[in-house]
mmCIF file of C-alpha atoms in Angstrom:
data_model
loop_
_atom_site.group_PDB
_atom_site.id
_atom_site.type_symbol
_atom_site.label_atom_id
_atom_site.label_comp_id
_atom_site.label_asym_id
_atom_site.label_seq_id
_atom_site.Cartn_x
_atom_site.Cartn_y
_atom_site.Cartn_z
ATOM 1 C CA MET A 108 -12.300 14.552 -17.838
ATOM 2 C CA GLU A 109 -15.205 12.267 -16.921
ATOM 3 C CA ASN A 110 -13.452 11.253 -13.676
ATOM 4 C CA PHE A 111 -12.707 14.871 -12.841
ATOM 5 C CA ILE A 112 -16.344 15.923 -13.363
ATOM 6 C CA PHE A 113 -17.477 12.960 -11.269
ATOM 7 C CA SER A 114 -15.176 13.931 -8.389
ATOM 8 C CA ILE A 115 -16.207 17.584 -8.620
ATOM 9 C CA ASN A 116 -19.875 16.573 -8.469
ATOM 10 C CA THR A 117 -19.128 14.494 -5.360
ATOM 11 C CA THR A 118 -17.007 16.941 -3.369
ATOM 12 C CA ILE A 119 -18.083 20.473 -4.350
ATOM 13 C CA PRO A 120 -21.694 20.104 -3.112
ATOM 14 C CA ILE A 121 -20.296 19.074 0.290
ATOM 15 C CA PHE A 122 -18.118 22.180 0.339
ATOM 16 C CA LEU A 123 -21.017 24.400 -0.740
ATOM 17 C CA VAL A 124 -23.179 23.167 2.154
ATOM 18 C CA MET A 125 -20.366 24.276 4.501
ATOM 19 C CA VAL A 126 -20.359 27.663 2.746
ATOM 20 C CA ILE A 127 -24.109 27.990 3.345
ATOM 21 C CA GLY A 128 -23.561 27.293 7.040
ATOM 22 C CA TYR A 129 -20.750 29.851 7.161
ATOM 23 C CA PHE A 130 -22.900 32.500 5.469
ATOM 24 C CA LEU A 131 -25.866 31.833 7.787
ATOM 25 C CA GLY A 132 -23.546 32.150 10.766
ATOM 26 C CA ARG A 133 -22.104 35.427 9.574
ATOM 27 C CA ILE A 134 -25.524 37.060 9.075
ATOM 28 C CA GLY A 135 -26.724 35.900 12.480
ATOM 29 C CA ILE A 136 -29.358 33.305 11.522
ATOM 30 C CA LEU A 137 -27.221 30.607 13.154
ATOM 31 C CA ASN A 138 -25.381 31.375 16.396
ATOM 32 C CA ASP A 139 -22.849 29.677 18.658
ATOM 33 C CA ASN A 140 -25.606 27.984 20.671
ATOM 34 C CA PHE A 141 -26.993 26.394 17.504
ATOM 35 C CA VAL A 142 -23.526 25.114 16.574
ATOM 36 C CA SER A 143 -22.983 23.640 20.038
ATOM 37 C CA VAL A 144 -26.384 21.912 20.126
ATOM 38 C CA ALA A 145 -26.094 20.690 16.524
ATOM 39 C CA ASN A 146 -22.649 19.204 17.182
ATOM 40 C CA LYS A 147 -23.908 17.284 20.220
ATOM 41 C CA PHE A 148 -27.022 16.122 18.357
ATOM 42 C CA ASN A 149 -24.911 14.895 15.446
ATOM 43 C CA PHE A 150 -22.396 13.147 17.674
ATOM 44 C CA LYS A 151 -24.970 11.412 19.856
ATOM 45 C CA VAL A 152 -27.831 10.779 17.404
ATOM 46 C CA THR A 153 -27.565 11.318 13.650
ATOM 47 C CA LEU A 154 -24.058 9.986 12.920
ATOM 48 C CA PRO A 155 -24.591 6.816 15.020
ATOM 49 C CA VAL A 156 -27.931 6.214 13.288
ATOM 50 C CA LEU A 157 -26.287 6.682 9.865
ATOM 51 C CA LEU A 158 -23.581 4.111 10.636
ATOM 52 C CA PHE A 159 -26.121 1.700 12.127
ATOM 53 C CA LYS A 160 -28.230 1.946 8.966
ATOM 54 C CA ASP A 161 -25.286 1.402 6.604
ATOM 55 C CA ILE A 162 -23.915 -1.629 8.449
ATOM 56 C CA SER A 163 -27.169 -3.322 9.484
ATOM 57 C CA SER A 164 -28.448 -3.319 5.898
ATOM 58 C CA VAL A 165 -25.573 -5.483 4.599
ATOM 59 C CA ASP A 166 -25.518 -9.302 4.486
ATOM 60 C CA ILE A 167 -22.325 -9.664 6.539
ATOM 61 C CA ARG A 168 -22.234 -13.467 6.312
ATOM 62 C CA ALA A 169 -22.299 -13.408 2.521
ATOM 63 C CA ILE A 170 -19.675 -10.716 1.883
ATOM 64 C CA PHE A 171 -17.292 -11.034 4.832
ATOM 65 C CA ASP A 172 -13.631 -11.169 3.764
ATOM 66 C CA LEU A 173 -11.224 -11.514 6.699
ATOM 67 C CA LYS A 174 -8.107 -10.579 4.716
ATOM 68 C CA TYR A 175 -9.761 -7.397 3.475
ATOM 69 C CA VAL A 176 -11.061 -6.358 6.895
ATOM 70 C CA LEU A 177 -7.644 -7.021 8.475
ATOM 71 C CA PHE A 178 -5.915 -4.953 5.798
ATOM 72 C CA CYS A 179 -8.247 -2.018 6.483
ATOM 73 C CA ALA A 180 -7.686 -2.353 10.225
ATOM 74 C CA ILE A 181 -3.894 -2.653 9.990
ATOM 75 C CA ALA A 182 -3.551 0.240 7.514
ATOM 76 C CA THR A 183 -5.701 2.439 9.756
ATOM 77 C CA SER A 184 -3.651 1.499 12.816
ATOM 78 C CA VAL A 185 -0.291 2.150 11.155
ATOM 79 C CA CYS A 186 -1.479 5.528 9.871
ATOM 80 C CA PHE A 187 -2.770 6.580 13.285
ATOM 81 C CA TRP A 188 0.236 5.572 15.380
ATOM 82 C CA GLY A 189 2.657 6.842 12.743
ATOM 83 C CA VAL A 190 1.036 10.279 12.493
ATOM 84 C CA TRP A 191 0.722 10.597 16.280
ATOM 85 C CA GLY A 192 4.388 9.679 16.771
ATOM 86 C CA LEU A 193 5.560 12.173 14.165
ATOM 87 C CA ALA A 194 3.293 14.897 15.554
ATOM 88 C CA LYS A 195 4.628 14.385 19.079
ATOM 89 C CA ILE A 196 8.176 14.784 17.770
ATOM 90 C CA PHE A 197 7.815 17.628 15.267
ATOM 91 C CA ALA A 198 4.785 19.724 16.314
ATOM 92 C CA LYS A 199 5.974 22.940 17.957
ATOM 93 C CA ASP A 200 2.505 23.804 19.271
ATOM 94 C CA LYS A 201 1.547 20.791 21.379
ATOM 95 C CA SER A 202 -2.005 22.077 21.830
ATOM 96 C CA ILE A 203 -2.877 21.156 18.233
ATOM 97 C CA VAL A 204 -1.592 17.558 18.315
ATOM 98 C CA GLY A 205 -4.925 15.863 19.066
ATOM 99 C CA ALA A 206 -6.852 17.738 16.384
ATOM 100 C CA PHE A 207 -4.014 17.371 13.860
ATOM 101 C CA VAL A 208 -3.659 13.614 14.334
ATOM 102 C CA GLN A 209 -7.371 12.893 14.191
ATOM 103 C CA ALA A 210 -7.988 14.918 11.026
ATOM 104 C CA SER A 211 -4.840 13.532 9.341
ATOM 105 C CA PHE A 212 -5.725 9.844 9.546
ATOM 106 C CA ARG A 213 -9.527 9.738 9.711
ATOM 107 C CA SER A 214 -11.427 9.673 6.414
ATOM 108 C CA SER A 215 -15.021 10.518 5.628
ATOM 109 C CA ALA A 216 -15.739 6.831 5.074
ATOM 110 C CA ALA A 217 -19.365 6.830 6.193
ATOM 111 C CA VAL A 218 -20.449 10.320 5.154
ATOM 112 C CA MET A 219 -18.709 10.874 1.810
ATOM 113 C CA GLY A 220 -17.082 7.515 1.171
ATOM 114 C CA LEU A 221 -20.181 5.402 0.664
ATOM 115 C CA ALA A 222 -21.686 8.017 -1.642
ATOM 116 C CA PHE A 223 -18.470 8.011 -3.670
ATOM 117 C CA ILE A 224 -18.392 4.201 -3.955
ATOM 118 C CA GLN A 225 -22.082 4.003 -4.846
ATOM 119 C CA ASN A 226 -21.616 6.598 -7.589
ATOM 120 C CA VAL A 227 -19.065 4.256 -9.175
ATOM 121 C CA TYR A 228 -20.599 0.823 -8.535
ATOM 122 C CA GLY A 229 -24.204 1.442 -7.459
ATOM 123 C CA GLU A 230 -25.153 -0.325 -4.222
ATOM 124 C CA SER A 231 -21.946 -1.073 -2.362
ATOM 125 C CA ALA A 232 -21.118 -4.238 -0.416
ATOM 126 C CA MET A 233 -17.430 -3.519 0.106
ATOM 127 C CA GLY A 234 -18.056 -0.032 1.489
ATOM 128 C CA PRO A 235 -19.725 -1.319 4.666
ATOM 129 C CA LEU A 236 -17.070 -4.037 4.914
ATOM 130 C CA MET A 237 -14.370 -1.359 4.822
ATOM 131 C CA ILE A 238 -16.327 0.534 7.472
ATOM 132 C CA ILE A 239 -16.258 -2.533 9.719
ATOM 133 C CA GLY A 240 -12.466 -2.707 9.408
ATOM 134 C CA ALA A 241 -11.707 1.002 9.745
ATOM 135 C CA VAL A 242 -14.453 3.089 11.327
ATOM 136 C CA PRO A 243 -14.501 1.452 14.791
ATOM 137 C CA LEU A 244 -10.745 2.062 14.946
ATOM 138 C CA TYR A 245 -11.224 5.635 13.684
ATOM 139 C CA ASN A 246 -13.401 6.298 16.701
ATOM 140 C CA ILE A 247 -11.377 4.331 19.262
ATOM 141 C CA TYR A 248 -8.116 5.961 18.190
ATOM 142 C CA SER A 249 -9.746 9.390 18.004
ATOM 143 C CA VAL A 250 -11.042 9.028 21.564
ATOM 144 C CA ILE A 251 -7.556 8.004 22.716
ATOM 145 C CA VAL A 252 -5.658 10.859 21.068
ATOM 146 C CA LEU A 253 -8.266 13.514 21.889
ATOM 147 C CA THR A 254 -8.363 12.369 25.517
ATOM 148 C CA PHE A 255 -4.591 12.382 25.961
ATOM 149 C CA GLU A 256 -3.949 15.559 23.946
ATOM 150 C CA GLY A 257 -7.034 17.552 24.984
ATOM 151 C CA GLU A 258 -7.204 20.264 27.607
ATOM 152 C CA HIS A 259 -6.872 18.890 31.144
ATOM 153 C CA PRO A 260 -6.398 20.599 34.504
ATOM 154 C CA GLU A 261 -2.765 20.663 35.576
ATOM 155 C CA GLY A 262 -1.632 17.642 37.570
ATOM 156 C CA VAL A 263 -3.888 15.096 35.871
ATOM 157 C CA GLN A 264 -2.031 11.761 35.843
ATOM 158 C CA ASP A 265 -1.689 9.425 32.851
ATOM 159 C CA THR A 266 -3.601 6.726 34.752
ATOM 160 C CA SER A 267 -6.563 9.094 34.981
ATOM 161 C CA LYS A 268 -6.310 9.800 31.242
ATOM 162 C CA ILE A 269 -6.246 6.052 30.490
ATOM 163 C CA ARG A 270 -9.343 5.511 32.613
ATOM 164 C CA GLU A 271 -11.055 8.476 30.957
ATOM 165 C CA ALA A 272 -10.166 7.171 27.485
ATOM 166 C CA GLY A 273 -11.555 3.731 28.336
ATOM 167 C CA ILE A 274 -14.814 5.209 29.586
ATOM 168 C CA ASN A 275 -15.097 7.461 26.511
ATOM 169 C CA ILE A 276 -14.587 4.476 24.205
ATOM 170 C CA LEU A 277 -17.236 2.373 25.978
ATOM 171 C CA LYS A 278 -19.815 5.156 25.895
ATOM 172 C CA ASN A 279 -18.953 6.484 22.429
ATOM 173 C CA PRO A 280 -22.306 6.460 20.584
ATOM 174 C CA ILE A 281 -20.699 5.821 17.189
ATOM 175 C CA ILE A 282 -18.904 2.695 18.433
ATOM 176 C CA ILE A 283 -22.113 1.488 20.116
ATOM 177 C CA ALA A 284 -24.015 2.026 16.855
ATOM 178 C CA ILE A 285 -21.450 0.014 14.856
ATOM 179 C CA ILE A 286 -21.665 -2.903 17.311
ATOM 180 C CA LEU A 287 -25.472 -2.862 17.201
ATOM 181 C CA GLY A 288 -25.370 -2.679 13.394
ATOM 182 C CA LEU A 289 -23.077 -5.712 13.242
ATOM 183 C CA ILE A 290 -25.398 -7.675 15.543
ATOM 184 C CA VAL A 291 -28.440 -6.834 13.425
ATOM 185 C CA ALA A 292 -26.583 -7.667 10.186
ATOM 186 C CA PHE A 293 -25.126 -10.949 11.490
ATOM 187 C CA PHE A 294 -28.424 -12.268 12.838
ATOM 188 C CA ARG A 295 -30.344 -10.832 9.877
ATOM 189 C CA ILE A 296 -32.858 -9.063 12.085
ATOM 190 C CA ASP A 297 -35.654 -7.439 10.096
ATOM 191 C CA PHE A 298 -37.448 -4.369 11.404
ATOM 192 C CA PRO A 299 -40.935 -3.195 10.419
ATOM 193 C CA VAL A 300 -41.132 -0.720 7.563
ATOM 194 C CA ILE A 301 -42.104 2.066 9.956
ATOM 195 C CA VAL A 302 -38.855 1.548 11.932
ATOM 196 C CA ASN A 303 -36.688 1.401 8.801
ATOM 197 C CA SER A 304 -38.270 4.595 7.452
ATOM 198 C CA THR A 305 -37.652 6.403 10.734
ATOM 199 C CA VAL A 306 -34.018 5.285 10.827
ATOM 200 C CA LYS A 307 -33.501 6.448 7.240
ATOM 201 C CA SER A 308 -35.042 9.839 7.988
ATOM 202 C CA VAL A 309 -32.801 10.442 11.009
ATOM 203 C CA ALA A 310 -29.722 9.158 9.149
ATOM 204 C CA ALA A 311 -30.443 11.525 6.250
ATOM 205 C CA MET A 312 -29.906 14.492 8.586
ATOM 206 C CA ALA A 313 -26.359 13.480 9.562
ATOM 207 C CA THR A 314 -24.307 14.831 6.677
ATOM 208 C CA PRO A 315 -26.063 18.155 5.934
ATOM 209 C CA LEU A 316 -26.446 19.063 9.612
ATOM 210 C CA ALA A 317 -22.788 18.247 10.350
ATOM 211 C CA LEU A 318 -21.662 20.386 7.403
ATOM 212 C CA ILE A 319 -23.986 23.295 8.247
ATOM 213 C CA GLY A 320 -22.809 23.261 11.875
ATOM 214 C CA MET A 321 -19.169 23.150 10.873
ATOM 215 C CA GLY A 322 -19.602 26.004 8.402
ATOM 216 C CA ALA A 323 -21.501 28.129 10.937
ATOM 217 C CA GLY A 324 -18.780 27.616 13.535
ATOM 218 C CA PHE A 325 -15.853 28.057 11.154
ATOM 219 C CA GLU A 326 -13.470 30.854 12.183
ATOM 220 C CA GLY A 327 -11.742 31.899 8.989
ATOM 221 C CA ARG A 328 -9.157 34.291 10.403
ATOM 222 C CA LYS A 329 -8.046 31.853 13.088
ATOM 223 C CA ALA A 330 -7.869 29.078 10.486
ATOM 224 C CA LEU A 331 -5.561 31.149 8.276
ATOM 225 C CA ALA A 332 -3.182 31.451 11.217
ATOM 226 C CA LYS A 333 -2.935 27.655 11.189
ATOM 227 C CA ILE A 334 -2.466 27.174 7.460
ATOM 228 C CA ARG A 335 0.858 25.316 7.782
ATOM 229 C CA PRO A 336 -0.431 22.402 9.929
ATOM 230 C CA THR A 337 -3.583 22.405 7.789
ATOM 231 C CA LEU A 338 -1.618 21.847 4.568
ATOM 232 C CA ILE A 339 0.617 19.214 6.177
ATOM 233 C CA ALA A 340 -2.445 17.328 7.437
ATOM 234 C CA ALA A 341 -4.070 17.607 3.996
ATOM 235 C CA PHE A 342 -0.988 16.102 2.338
ATOM 236 C CA ILE A 343 -0.973 13.196 4.800
ATOM 237 C CA LYS A 344 -4.716 12.650 4.408
ATOM 238 C CA LEU A 345 -4.991 12.866 0.624
ATOM 239 C CA VAL A 346 -1.603 11.683 -0.642
ATOM 240 C CA ALA A 347 0.909 10.166 1.780
ATOM 241 C CA GLN A 348 -1.235 7.378 3.241
ATOM 242 C CA ALA A 349 -2.393 6.287 -0.203
ATOM 243 C CA VAL A 350 1.162 6.301 -1.600
ATOM 244 C CA ILE A 351 2.200 3.852 1.109
ATOM 245 C CA PHE A 352 -0.755 1.477 1.242
ATOM 246 C CA ILE A 353 -2.332 1.370 -2.237
ATOM 247 C CA PRO A 354 0.680 -0.520 -3.702
ATOM 248 C CA ILE A 355 0.395 -2.994 -0.808
ATOM 249 C CA ALA A 356 -3.323 -3.417 -1.512
ATOM 250 C CA ALA A 357 -2.573 -4.047 -5.180
ATOM 251 C CA ALA A 358 0.076 -6.630 -4.264
ATOM 252 C CA LEU A 359 -2.481 -8.408 -2.066
ATOM 253 C CA GLY A 360 -4.816 -8.722 -5.053
ATOM 254 C CA PHE A 361 -7.520 -6.206 -4.147
ATOM 255 C CA THR A 362 -9.268 -4.803 -7.225
ATOM 256 C CA GLY A 363 -12.543 -3.263 -8.311
ATOM 257 C CA GLU A 364 -14.954 -2.250 -5.577
ATOM 258 C CA LYS A 365 -12.509 -3.337 -2.869
ATOM 259 C CA MET A 366 -9.818 -1.064 -4.255
ATOM 260 C CA ILE A 367 -12.199 1.893 -4.534
ATOM 261 C CA ALA A 368 -13.194 1.411 -0.890
ATOM 262 C CA ILE A 369 -9.509 1.328 0.091
ATOM 263 C CA VAL A 370 -8.876 4.562 -1.819
ATOM 264 C CA VAL A 371 -11.763 6.157 0.090
ATOM 265 C CA MET A 372 -10.372 4.871 3.392
ATOM 266 C CA LEU A 373 -6.886 6.218 2.679
ATOM 267 C CA ALA A 374 -7.436 9.335 0.577
ATOM 268 C CA ALA A 375 -10.939 10.733 1.136
ATOM 269 C CA PRO A 376 -11.287 14.107 2.900
ATOM 270 C CA ALA A 377 -11.267 14.310 6.675
ATOM 271 C CA THR A 378 -14.727 13.556 8.015
ATOM 272 C CA PRO A 379 -16.942 16.297 9.497
ATOM 273 C CA SER A 380 -17.292 14.124 12.611
ATOM 274 C CA CYS A 381 -13.629 14.998 13.341
ATOM 275 C CA TYR A 382 -14.812 18.517 14.059
ATOM 276 C CA ILE A 383 -17.721 17.308 16.189
ATOM 277 C CA MET A 384 -15.501 15.059 18.326
ATOM 278 C CA ALA A 385 -12.728 17.645 18.629
ATOM 279 C CA LYS A 386 -15.180 20.276 19.879
ATOM 280 C CA ASN A 387 -16.886 17.865 22.269
ATOM 281 C CA MET A 388 -13.561 16.658 23.711
ATOM 282 C CA HIS A 389 -11.888 20.061 24.259
ATOM 283 C CA ASN A 390 -9.450 19.989 21.343
ATOM 284 C CA ASP A 391 -8.702 22.494 18.571
ATOM 285 C CA GLY A 392 -11.960 22.824 16.610
ATOM 286 C CA THR A 393 -10.616 25.660 14.454
ATOM 287 C CA LEU A 394 -7.738 23.596 13.086
ATOM 288 C CA THR A 395 -10.012 20.588 12.604
ATOM 289 C CA ALA A 396 -12.560 22.593 10.616
ATOM 290 C CA SER A 397 -9.747 24.105 8.529
ATOM 291 C CA ILE A 398 -8.428 20.629 7.663
ATOM 292 C CA VAL A 399 -11.901 19.321 6.784
ATOM 293 C CA VAL A 400 -12.606 22.294 4.500
ATOM 294 C CA THR A 401 -9.188 22.106 2.810
ATOM 295 C CA THR A 402 -9.224 18.351 2.242
ATOM 296 C CA THR A 403 -12.791 18.518 0.892
ATOM 297 C CA LEU A 404 -11.756 21.140 -1.672
ATOM 298 C CA LEU A 405 -8.547 19.384 -2.733
ATOM 299 C CA ALA A 406 -10.091 15.898 -2.840
ATOM 300 C CA ALA A 407 -11.809 16.675 -6.136
ATOM 301 C CA PHE A 408 -8.354 16.741 -7.699
ATOM 302 C CA THR A 409 -6.497 14.114 -5.651
ATOM 303 C CA LEU A 410 -9.252 11.478 -5.775
ATOM 304 C CA THR A 411 -9.539 12.040 -9.514
ATOM 305 C CA GLY A 412 -5.801 11.427 -9.773
ATOM 306 C CA TRP A 413 -5.975 8.199 -7.770
ATOM 307 C CA ILE A 414 -8.926 6.910 -9.812
ATOM 308 C CA PHE A 415 -7.176 7.762 -13.074
ATOM 309 C CA ILE A 416 -3.968 5.994 -12.005
ATOM 310 C CA LEU A 417 -5.731 2.874 -10.764
ATOM 311 C CA ARG A 418 -8.034 2.681 -13.774
ATOM 312 C CA THR A 419 -5.068 3.101 -16.113
ATOM 313 C CA LEU A 420 -3.260 0.262 -14.324
ATOM 314 C CA GLY A 421 -6.364 -1.962 -14.473
ATOM 315 C CA PHE A 422 -7.110 -2.171 -10.742
ATOM 316 C CA ILE A 423 -10.596 -0.640 -11.019
#
């Protein structure tokens, strides 16, 4: 019961912030222009600043574990390419493939994940290390699939899509922020208090603004029409990936904080930044928002189940 209450207290407030955004959108306080501007602001400013803050504040030299980082990177890669391959084969509506793939493999590692880990262990060292292994790939792979599966004028060649994907990766503000955070962490660069306070203030806006914007732009009736791919994506995100890779992580000897971070990477809800990227890169924002909302609701139960199982088996 304690684990269930803990998970509820972690996930339900996130869902309720989305509900507030939805309500404000329905009564006209927030409009489509606000949603569009907020999504761009989050994508280009607040989310990159949040990731920079989380990574730059960690002593990378002291905690770096190559085997752990490689596991996170390989698991992320297998999940991405596997889901994309299956979606290309089985999805009847090809227009949803990009949004479906991104929301199926990409966890809320930075937004919800670190909060979850810190609630269990206090200040987290393995959370940022997991972010180093997974989050850059989340963004690189998301750019690739959203570029190739997004809306393009007829006649656009694959070579043009490859070039576009490469450019999008190089200029992706989240990837740039992660690289800068790693540089600051590795060289142990200290900023004045006034700079650190400013960074923290901007980073603090990332999660609530992303959730408010997603709630305000959520189209409930259209989402209900896409309930089947939503539920399939939720199963992949919350259950299937963890079933495959948690036993491998246990066999490799990962326990405690490392195992919790892996659970977050594999089985946390889809991140709100999925919605922001999907909207900014001309993919299905309605399906993405539906998957984020559904996985956030269900995660209170599925994450509780994973924690209970792993604690019972002595891995955390």
